[in-house]
Coordinates of N, CA and C in Angstrom, one line a residue:
Chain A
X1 N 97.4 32.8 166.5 CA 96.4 33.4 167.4 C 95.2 33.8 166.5
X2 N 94.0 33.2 166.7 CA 92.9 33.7 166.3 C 92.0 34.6 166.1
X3 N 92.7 35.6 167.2 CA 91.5 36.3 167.8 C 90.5 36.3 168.4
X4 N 90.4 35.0 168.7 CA 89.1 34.6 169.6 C 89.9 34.6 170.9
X5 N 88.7 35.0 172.1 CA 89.5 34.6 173.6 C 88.5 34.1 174.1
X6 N 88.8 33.4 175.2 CA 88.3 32.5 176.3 C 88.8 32.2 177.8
X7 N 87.8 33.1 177.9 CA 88.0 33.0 179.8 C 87.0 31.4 180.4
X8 N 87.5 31.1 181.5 CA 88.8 30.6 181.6 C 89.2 29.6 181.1
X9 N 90.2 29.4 181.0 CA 91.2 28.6 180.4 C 90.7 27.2 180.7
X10 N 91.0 27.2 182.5 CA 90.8 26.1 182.8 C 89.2 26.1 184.3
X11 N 88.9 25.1 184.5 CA 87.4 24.9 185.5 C 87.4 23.9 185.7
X12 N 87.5 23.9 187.4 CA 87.6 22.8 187.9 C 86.0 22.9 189.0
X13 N 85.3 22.4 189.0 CA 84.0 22.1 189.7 C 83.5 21.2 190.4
X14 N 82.7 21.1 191.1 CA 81.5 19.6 191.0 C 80.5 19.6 191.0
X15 N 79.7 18.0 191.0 CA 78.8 18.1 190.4 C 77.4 19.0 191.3
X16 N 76.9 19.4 190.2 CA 76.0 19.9 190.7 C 75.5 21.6 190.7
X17 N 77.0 22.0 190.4 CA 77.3 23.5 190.5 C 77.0 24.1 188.9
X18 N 77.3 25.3 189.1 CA 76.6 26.0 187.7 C 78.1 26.8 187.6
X19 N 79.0 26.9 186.2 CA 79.7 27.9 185.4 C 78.9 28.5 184.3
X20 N 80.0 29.6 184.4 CA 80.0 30.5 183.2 C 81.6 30.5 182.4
X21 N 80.8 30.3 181.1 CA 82.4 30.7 180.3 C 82.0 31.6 179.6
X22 N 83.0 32.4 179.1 CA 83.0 33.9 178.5 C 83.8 33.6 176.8
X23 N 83.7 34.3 176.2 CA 83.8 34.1 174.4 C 84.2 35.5 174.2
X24 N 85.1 36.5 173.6 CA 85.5 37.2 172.7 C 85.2 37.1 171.5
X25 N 84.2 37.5 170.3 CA 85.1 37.1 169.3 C 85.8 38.1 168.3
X26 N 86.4 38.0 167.3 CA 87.4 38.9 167.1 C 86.8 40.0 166.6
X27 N 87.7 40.7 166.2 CA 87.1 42.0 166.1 C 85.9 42.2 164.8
X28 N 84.9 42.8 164.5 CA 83.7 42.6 163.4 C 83.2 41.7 163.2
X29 N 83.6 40.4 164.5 CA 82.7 39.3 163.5 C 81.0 39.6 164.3
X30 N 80.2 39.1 163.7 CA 78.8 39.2 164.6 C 78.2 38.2 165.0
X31 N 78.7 36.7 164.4 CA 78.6 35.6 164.9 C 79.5 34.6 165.8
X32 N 78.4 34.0 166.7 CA 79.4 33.0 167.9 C 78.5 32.1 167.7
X33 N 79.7 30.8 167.9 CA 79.5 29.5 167.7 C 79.9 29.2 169.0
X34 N 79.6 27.7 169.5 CA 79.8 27.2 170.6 C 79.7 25.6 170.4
X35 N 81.0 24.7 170.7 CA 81.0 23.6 170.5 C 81.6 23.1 171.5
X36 N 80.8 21.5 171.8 CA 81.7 20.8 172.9 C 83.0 19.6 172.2
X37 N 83.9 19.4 172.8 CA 84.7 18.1 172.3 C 84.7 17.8 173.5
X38 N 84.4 16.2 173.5 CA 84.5 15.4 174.3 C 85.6 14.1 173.9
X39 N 85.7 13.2 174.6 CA 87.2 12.5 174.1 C 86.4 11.3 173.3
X40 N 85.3 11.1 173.7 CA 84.2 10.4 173.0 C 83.3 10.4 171.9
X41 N 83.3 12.0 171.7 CA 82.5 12.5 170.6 C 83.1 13.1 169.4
X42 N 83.9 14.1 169.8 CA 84.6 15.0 168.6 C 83.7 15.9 168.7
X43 N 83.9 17.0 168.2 CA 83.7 18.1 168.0 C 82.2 18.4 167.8
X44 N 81.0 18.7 168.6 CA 79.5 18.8 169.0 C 79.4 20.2 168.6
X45 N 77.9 20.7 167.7 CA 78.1 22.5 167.6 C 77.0 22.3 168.8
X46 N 77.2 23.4 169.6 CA 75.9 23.3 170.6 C 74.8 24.7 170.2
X47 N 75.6 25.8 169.8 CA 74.3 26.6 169.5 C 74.9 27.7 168.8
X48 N 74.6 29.1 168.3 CA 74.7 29.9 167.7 C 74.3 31.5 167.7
X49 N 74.8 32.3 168.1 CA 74.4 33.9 168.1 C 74.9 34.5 166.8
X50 N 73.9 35.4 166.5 CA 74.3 36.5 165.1 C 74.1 38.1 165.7
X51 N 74.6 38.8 166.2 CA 74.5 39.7 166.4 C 73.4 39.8 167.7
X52 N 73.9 39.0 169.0 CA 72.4 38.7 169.9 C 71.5 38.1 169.9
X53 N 70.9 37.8 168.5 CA 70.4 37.3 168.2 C 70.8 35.4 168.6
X54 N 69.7 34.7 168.9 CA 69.8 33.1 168.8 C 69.4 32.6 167.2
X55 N 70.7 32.0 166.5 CA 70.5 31.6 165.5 C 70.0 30.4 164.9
X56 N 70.8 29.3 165.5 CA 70.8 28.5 165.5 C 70.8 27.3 166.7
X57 N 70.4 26.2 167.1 CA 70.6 25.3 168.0 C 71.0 24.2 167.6
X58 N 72.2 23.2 168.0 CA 72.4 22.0 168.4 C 71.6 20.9 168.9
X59 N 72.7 19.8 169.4 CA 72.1 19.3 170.7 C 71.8 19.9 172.2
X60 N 72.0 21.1 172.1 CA 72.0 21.5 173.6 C 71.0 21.0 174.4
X61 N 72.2 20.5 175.9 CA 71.3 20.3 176.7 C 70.5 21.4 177.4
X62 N 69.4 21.2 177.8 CA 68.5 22.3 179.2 C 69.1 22.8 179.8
X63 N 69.8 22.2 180.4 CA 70.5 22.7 181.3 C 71.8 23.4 181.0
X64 N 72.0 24.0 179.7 CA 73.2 24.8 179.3 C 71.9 26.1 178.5
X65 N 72.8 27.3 178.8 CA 72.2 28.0 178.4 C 73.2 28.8 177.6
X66 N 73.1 29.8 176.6 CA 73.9 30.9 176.5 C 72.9 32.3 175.9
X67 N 74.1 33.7 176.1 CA 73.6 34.7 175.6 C 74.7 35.4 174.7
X68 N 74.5 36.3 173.7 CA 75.4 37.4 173.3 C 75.2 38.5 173.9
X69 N 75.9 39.6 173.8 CA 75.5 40.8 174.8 C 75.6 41.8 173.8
X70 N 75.2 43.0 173.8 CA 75.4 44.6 173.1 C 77.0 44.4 172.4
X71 N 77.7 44.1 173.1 CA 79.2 44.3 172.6 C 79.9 43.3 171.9
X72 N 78.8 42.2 171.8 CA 78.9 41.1 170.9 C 79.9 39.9 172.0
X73 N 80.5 40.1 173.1 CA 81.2 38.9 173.9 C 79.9 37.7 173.7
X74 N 80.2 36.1 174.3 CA 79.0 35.4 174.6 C 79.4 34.8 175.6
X75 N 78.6 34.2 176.4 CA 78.4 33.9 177.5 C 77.3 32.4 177.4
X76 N 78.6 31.2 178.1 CA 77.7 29.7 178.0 C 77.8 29.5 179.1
X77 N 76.6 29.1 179.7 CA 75.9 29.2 181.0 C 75.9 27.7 181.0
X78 N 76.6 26.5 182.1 CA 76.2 25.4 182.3 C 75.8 25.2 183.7
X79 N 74.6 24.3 183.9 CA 74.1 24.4 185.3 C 73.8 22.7 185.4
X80 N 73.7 22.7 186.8 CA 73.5 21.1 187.2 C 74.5 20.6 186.9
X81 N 75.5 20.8 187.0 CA 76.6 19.5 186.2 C 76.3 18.5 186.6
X82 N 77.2 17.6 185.8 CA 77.5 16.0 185.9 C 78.8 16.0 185.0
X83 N 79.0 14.6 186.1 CA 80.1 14.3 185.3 C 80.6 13.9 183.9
X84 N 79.9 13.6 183.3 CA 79.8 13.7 181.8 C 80.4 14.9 180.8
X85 N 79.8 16.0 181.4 CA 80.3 17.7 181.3 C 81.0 17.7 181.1
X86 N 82.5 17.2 181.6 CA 83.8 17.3 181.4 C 84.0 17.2 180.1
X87 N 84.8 18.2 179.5 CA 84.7 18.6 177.8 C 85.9 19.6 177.8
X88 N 85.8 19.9 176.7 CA 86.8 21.2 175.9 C 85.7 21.6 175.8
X89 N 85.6 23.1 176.1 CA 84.2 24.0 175.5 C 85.2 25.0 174.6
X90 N 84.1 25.0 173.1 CA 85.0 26.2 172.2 C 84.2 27.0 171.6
X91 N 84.9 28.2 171.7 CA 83.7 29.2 170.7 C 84.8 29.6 169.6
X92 N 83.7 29.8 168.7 CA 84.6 30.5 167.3 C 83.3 31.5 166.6
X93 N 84.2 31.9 165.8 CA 83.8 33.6 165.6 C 83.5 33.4 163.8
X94 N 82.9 34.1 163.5 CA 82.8 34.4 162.1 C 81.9 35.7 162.0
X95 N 82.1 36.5 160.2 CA 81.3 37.6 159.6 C 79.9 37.8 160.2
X96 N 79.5 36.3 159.6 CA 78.2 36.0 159.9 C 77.5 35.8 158.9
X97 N 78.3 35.8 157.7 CA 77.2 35.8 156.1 C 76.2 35.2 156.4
X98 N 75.6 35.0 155.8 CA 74.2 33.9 155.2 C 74.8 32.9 153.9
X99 N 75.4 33.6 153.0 CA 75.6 33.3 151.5 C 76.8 32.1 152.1
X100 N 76.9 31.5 151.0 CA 78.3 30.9 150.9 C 79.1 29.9 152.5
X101 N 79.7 29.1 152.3 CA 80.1 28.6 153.4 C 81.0 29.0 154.5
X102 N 81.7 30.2 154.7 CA 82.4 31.1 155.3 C 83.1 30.2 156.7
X103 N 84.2 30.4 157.2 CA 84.9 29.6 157.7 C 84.7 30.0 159.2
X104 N 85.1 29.1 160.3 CA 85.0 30.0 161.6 C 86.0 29.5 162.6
X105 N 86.3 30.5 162.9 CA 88.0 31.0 163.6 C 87.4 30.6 165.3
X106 N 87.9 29.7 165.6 CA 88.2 29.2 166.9 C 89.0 29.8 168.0
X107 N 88.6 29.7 169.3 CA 89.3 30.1 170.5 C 90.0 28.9 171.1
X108 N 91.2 29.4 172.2 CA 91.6 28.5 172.8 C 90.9 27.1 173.0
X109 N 89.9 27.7 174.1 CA 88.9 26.6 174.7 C 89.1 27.0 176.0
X110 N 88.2 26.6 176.8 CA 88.1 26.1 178.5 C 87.6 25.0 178.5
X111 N 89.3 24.2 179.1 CA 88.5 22.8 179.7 C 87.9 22.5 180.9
X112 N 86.8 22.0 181.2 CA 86.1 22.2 181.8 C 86.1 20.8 182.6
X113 N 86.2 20.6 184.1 CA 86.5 18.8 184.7 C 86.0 19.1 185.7
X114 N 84.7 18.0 186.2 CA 83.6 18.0 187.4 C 83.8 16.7 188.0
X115 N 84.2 17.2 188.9 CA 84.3 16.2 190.1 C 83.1 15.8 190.8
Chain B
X1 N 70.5 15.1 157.1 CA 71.0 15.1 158.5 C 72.8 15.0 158.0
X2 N 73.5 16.1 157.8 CA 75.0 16.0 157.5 C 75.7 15.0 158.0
X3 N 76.3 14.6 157.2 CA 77.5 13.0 158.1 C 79.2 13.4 157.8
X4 N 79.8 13.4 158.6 CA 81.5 13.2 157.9 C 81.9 12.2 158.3
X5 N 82.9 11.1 158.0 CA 83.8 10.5 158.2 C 85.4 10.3 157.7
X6 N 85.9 10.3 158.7 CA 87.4 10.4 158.4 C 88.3 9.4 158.8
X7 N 88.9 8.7 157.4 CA 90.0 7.8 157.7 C 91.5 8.4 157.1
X8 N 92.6 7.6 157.3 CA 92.4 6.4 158.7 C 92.0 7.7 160.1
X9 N 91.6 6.9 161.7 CA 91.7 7.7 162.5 C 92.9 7.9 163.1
X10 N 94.3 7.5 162.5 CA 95.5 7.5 162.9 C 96.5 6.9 162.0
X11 N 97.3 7.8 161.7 CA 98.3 7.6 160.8 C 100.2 7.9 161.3
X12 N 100.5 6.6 161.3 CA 102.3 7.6 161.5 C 102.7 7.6 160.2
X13 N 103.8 8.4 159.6 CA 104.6 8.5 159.2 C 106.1 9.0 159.2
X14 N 107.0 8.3 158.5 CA 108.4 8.7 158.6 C 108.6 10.5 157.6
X15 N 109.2 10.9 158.4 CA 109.6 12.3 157.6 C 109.8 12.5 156.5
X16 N 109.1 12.7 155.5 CA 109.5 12.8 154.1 C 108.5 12.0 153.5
X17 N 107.9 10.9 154.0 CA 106.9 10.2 153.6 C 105.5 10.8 153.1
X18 N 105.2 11.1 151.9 CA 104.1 11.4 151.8 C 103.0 10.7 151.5
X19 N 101.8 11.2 152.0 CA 100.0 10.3 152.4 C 99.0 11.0 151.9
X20 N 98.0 10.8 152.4 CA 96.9 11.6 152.3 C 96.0 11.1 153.4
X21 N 94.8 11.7 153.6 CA 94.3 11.7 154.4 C 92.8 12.2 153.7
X22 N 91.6 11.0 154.5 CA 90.4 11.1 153.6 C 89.0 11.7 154.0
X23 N 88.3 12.2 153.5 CA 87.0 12.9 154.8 C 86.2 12.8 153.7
X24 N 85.1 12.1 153.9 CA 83.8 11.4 153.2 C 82.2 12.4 153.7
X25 N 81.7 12.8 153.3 CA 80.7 13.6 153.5 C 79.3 13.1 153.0
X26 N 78.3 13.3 153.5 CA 76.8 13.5 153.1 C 76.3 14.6 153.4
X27 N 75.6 15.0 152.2 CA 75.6 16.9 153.0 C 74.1 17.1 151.9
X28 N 73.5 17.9 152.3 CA 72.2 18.4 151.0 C 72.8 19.4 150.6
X29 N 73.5 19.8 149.3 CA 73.5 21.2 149.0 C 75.0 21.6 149.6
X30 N 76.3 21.4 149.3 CA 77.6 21.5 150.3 C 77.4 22.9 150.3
X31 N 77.7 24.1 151.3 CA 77.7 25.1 151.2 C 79.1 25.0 151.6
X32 N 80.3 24.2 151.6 CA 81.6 24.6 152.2 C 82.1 23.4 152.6
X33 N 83.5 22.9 152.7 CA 84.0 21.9 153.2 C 85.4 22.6 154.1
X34 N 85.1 22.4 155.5 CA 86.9 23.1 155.7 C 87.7 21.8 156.6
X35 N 88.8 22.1 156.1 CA 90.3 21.6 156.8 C 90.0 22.5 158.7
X36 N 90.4 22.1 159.5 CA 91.3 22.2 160.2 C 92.6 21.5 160.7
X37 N 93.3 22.2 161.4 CA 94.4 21.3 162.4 C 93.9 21.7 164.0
X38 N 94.3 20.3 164.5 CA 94.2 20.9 166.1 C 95.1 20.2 166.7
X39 N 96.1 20.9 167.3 CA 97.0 20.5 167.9 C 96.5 20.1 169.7
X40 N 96.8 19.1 170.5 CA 96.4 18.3 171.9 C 96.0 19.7 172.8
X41 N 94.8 20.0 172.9 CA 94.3 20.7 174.2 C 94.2 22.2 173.6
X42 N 94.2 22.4 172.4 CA 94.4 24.0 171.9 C 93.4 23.8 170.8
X43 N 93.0 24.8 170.4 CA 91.8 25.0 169.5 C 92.2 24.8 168.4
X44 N 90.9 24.6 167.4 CA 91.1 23.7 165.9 C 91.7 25.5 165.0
X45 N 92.7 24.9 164.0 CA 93.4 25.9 163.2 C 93.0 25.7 161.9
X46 N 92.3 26.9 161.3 CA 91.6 27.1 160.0 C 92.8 26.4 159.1
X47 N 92.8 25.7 158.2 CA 93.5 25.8 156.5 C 92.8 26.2 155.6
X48 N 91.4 25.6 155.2 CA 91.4 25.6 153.9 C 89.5 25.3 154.1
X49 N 89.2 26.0 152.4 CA 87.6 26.3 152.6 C 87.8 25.5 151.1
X50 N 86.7 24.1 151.0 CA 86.6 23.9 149.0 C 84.5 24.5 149.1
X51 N 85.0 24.8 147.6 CA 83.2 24.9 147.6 C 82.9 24.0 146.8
X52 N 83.8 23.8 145.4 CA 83.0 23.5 144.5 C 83.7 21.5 144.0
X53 N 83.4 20.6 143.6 CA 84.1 19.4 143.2 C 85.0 20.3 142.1
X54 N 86.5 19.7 142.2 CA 87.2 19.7 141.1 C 88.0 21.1 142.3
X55 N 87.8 21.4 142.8 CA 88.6 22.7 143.8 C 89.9 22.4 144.5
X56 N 91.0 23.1 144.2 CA 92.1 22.4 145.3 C 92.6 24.2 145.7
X57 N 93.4 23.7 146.6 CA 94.0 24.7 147.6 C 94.8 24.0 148.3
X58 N 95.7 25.4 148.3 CA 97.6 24.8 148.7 C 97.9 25.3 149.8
X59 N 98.6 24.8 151.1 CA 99.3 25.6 152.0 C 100.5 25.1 152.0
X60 N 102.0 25.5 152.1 CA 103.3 24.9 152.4 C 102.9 23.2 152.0
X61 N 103.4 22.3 152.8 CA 103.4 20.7 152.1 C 101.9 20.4 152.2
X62 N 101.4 21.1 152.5 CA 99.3 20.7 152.5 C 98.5 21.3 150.9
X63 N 97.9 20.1 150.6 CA 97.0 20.4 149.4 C 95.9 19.7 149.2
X64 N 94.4 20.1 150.0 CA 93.3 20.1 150.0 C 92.6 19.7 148.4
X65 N 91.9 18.4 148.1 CA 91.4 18.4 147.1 C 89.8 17.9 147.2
X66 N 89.0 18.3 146.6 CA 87.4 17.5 146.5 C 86.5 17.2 145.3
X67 N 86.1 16.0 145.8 CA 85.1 15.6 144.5 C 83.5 15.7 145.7
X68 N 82.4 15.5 144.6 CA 81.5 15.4 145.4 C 81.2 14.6 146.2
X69 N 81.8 13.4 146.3 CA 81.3 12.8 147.8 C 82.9 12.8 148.8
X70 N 83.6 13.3 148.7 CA 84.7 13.4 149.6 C 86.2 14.3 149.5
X71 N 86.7 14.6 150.4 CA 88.0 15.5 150.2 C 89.2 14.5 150.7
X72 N 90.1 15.1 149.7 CA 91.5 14.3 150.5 C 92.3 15.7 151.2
X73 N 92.8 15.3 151.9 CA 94.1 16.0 153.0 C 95.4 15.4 152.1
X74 N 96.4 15.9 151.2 CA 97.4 15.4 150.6 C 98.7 16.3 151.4
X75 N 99.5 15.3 151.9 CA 101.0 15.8 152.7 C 102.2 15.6 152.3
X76 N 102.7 16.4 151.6 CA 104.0 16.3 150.5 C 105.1 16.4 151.4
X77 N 105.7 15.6 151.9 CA 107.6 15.8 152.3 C 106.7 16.2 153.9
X78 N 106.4 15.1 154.8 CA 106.0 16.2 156.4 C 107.0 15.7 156.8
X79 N 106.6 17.1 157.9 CA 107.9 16.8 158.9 C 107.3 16.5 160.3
X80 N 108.0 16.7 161.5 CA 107.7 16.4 162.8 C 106.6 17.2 162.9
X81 N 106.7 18.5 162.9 CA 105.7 19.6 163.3 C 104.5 19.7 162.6
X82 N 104.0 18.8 161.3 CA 103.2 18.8 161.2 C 101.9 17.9 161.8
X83 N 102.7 16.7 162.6 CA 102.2 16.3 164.0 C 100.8 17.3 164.3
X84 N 100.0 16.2 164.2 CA 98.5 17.2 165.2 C 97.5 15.9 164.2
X85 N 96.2 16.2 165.1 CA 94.9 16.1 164.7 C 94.1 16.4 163.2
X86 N 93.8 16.2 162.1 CA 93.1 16.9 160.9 C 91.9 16.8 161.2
X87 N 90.9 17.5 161.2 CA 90.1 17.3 161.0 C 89.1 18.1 159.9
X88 N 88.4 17.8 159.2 CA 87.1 17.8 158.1 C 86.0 18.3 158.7
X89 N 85.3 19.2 158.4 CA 83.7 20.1 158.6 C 83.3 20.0 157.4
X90 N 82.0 20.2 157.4 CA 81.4 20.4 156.0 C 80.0 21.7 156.5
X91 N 79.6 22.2 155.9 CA 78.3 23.1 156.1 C 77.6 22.7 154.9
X92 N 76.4 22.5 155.2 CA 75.0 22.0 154.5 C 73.9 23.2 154.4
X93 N 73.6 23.3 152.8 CA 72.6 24.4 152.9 C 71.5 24.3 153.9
X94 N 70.7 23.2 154.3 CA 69.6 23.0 154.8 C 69.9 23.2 156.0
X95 N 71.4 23.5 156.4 CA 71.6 23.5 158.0 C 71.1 25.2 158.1
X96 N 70.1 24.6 159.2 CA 69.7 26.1 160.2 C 70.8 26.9 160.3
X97 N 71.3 28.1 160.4 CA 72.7 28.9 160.8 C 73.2 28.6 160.1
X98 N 74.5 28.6 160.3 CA 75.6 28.0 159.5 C 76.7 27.2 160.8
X99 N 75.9 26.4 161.1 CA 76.7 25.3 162.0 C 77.4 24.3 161.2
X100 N 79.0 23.9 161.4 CA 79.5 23.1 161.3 C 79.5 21.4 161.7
X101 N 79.1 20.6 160.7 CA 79.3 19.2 161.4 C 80.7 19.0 161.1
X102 N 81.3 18.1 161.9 CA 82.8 17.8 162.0 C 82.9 16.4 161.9
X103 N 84.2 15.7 161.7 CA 84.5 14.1 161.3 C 85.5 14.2 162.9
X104 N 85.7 12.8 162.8 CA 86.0 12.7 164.5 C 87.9 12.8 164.5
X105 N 87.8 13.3 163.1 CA 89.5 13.3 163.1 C 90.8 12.4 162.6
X106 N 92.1 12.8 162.1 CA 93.2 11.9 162.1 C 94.2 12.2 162.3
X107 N 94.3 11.3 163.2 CA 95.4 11.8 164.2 C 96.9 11.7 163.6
X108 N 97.6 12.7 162.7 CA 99.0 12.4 161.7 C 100.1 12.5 163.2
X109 N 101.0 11.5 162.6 CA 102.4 11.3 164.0 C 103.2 11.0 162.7
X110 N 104.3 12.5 162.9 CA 105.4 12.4 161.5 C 106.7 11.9 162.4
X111 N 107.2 10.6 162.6 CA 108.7 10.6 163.3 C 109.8 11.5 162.8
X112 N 110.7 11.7 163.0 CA 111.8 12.2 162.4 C 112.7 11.0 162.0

């Protein structure tokens, strides 16, 4: 167990509709990552929070959005789907350094399938 | 623009058989190279961080090694349960954040 959590588990949709997935990450870290796997791609970073703050970005599409909140949870907003979407969505957690390469601790995932 | 690649993308082996497994990199500046495992439908599981060429690091029959253009995954005596996914990240100084690029994986199958 990582310490990371992810609501939900599982999401079943269609197209057209908008989720939310929810991120924990463990306890003191101040950074969230957010990546897609798809069965076609492997492992995509899509974007990045440091303490609320937007750190970094991906490929993210427009139509995915995310936030961090005060209490450091994050929150990945996907809207419009398509079928494509269908993915493993995963967030992982880290310190947050700047220095050095620092590793980052993964959540379950929510898989995510749009009909 | 970071690259990984990872061969083979599938490997069996018989129990006791040991391999390696290889993750090739382009990176400006490595700021970090990590191991994961991911086992089917569950999230990727930390092993191992190299920073520098000439770095190794040990887990049970796992021993991570790197030179500057690539790391080996080395599997001493596996068993069934080490069955799963490897996969290779690397972090590049020039990367914005500290986003991970990832290799698309090798898939280890130990028979008994």
């Amino acid at each position: 167990d990582s310490g990371v959590t992810q609501t939900p588990k599982h999401l079943i949709t269609a197209t057209g509709q908008r989720v939310t997935l929810r991120c924990s990450p463990r306890s003191g870290d101040l950074s969230v990552y957010w990546y897609q796997q798809s069965l076609d791609q492997g492992l995509q970073f899509l974007i990045q929070y440091y303490n609320g703050e937007e750190r970094a970005k991906g490929n993210i599409l427009e139509r995915f959005s995310a936030q961090q909140f005060p209490d450091l949870h994050s929150e990945l907003n996907l809207s419009s789907l398509e079928l494509g979407d269908s993915a493993l969505y995963f967030c992982a957690s880290n310190p947050g350094l700047t220095q050095g390469g620092n590793e980052q601790f993964f959540g379950p995932g929510t898989r995510l399938t749009v009909l | 623009e970071d690259q990984v690649t990872q061969s083979p993308e599938a490997l069996r082996l018989q129990e006791g058989e040991s391999s390696s497994l290889n993750c090739s990199y382009t990176v400006s500046g490595l700021r970090g190279l990590f191991w994961y495992r991911q086992d089917p439908g569950k999230g990727p599981e930390f092993l191992f961080t190299l920073y520098s060429a000439g770095e190794e690091k040990e887990k049970e029959r796992l021993k991570a090694t790197l030179t500057k253009k690539e790391s080996f995954l080395h599997i001493t005596a596996p068993k069934p349960e080490d069955s799963a996914t490897y996969l290779c990240a690397v972090r590049g100084q020039e990367t914005s954040g500290s986003r991970l690029t990832f290799g698309e994986g090798t898939q280890l199958t130990v028979n008994p």
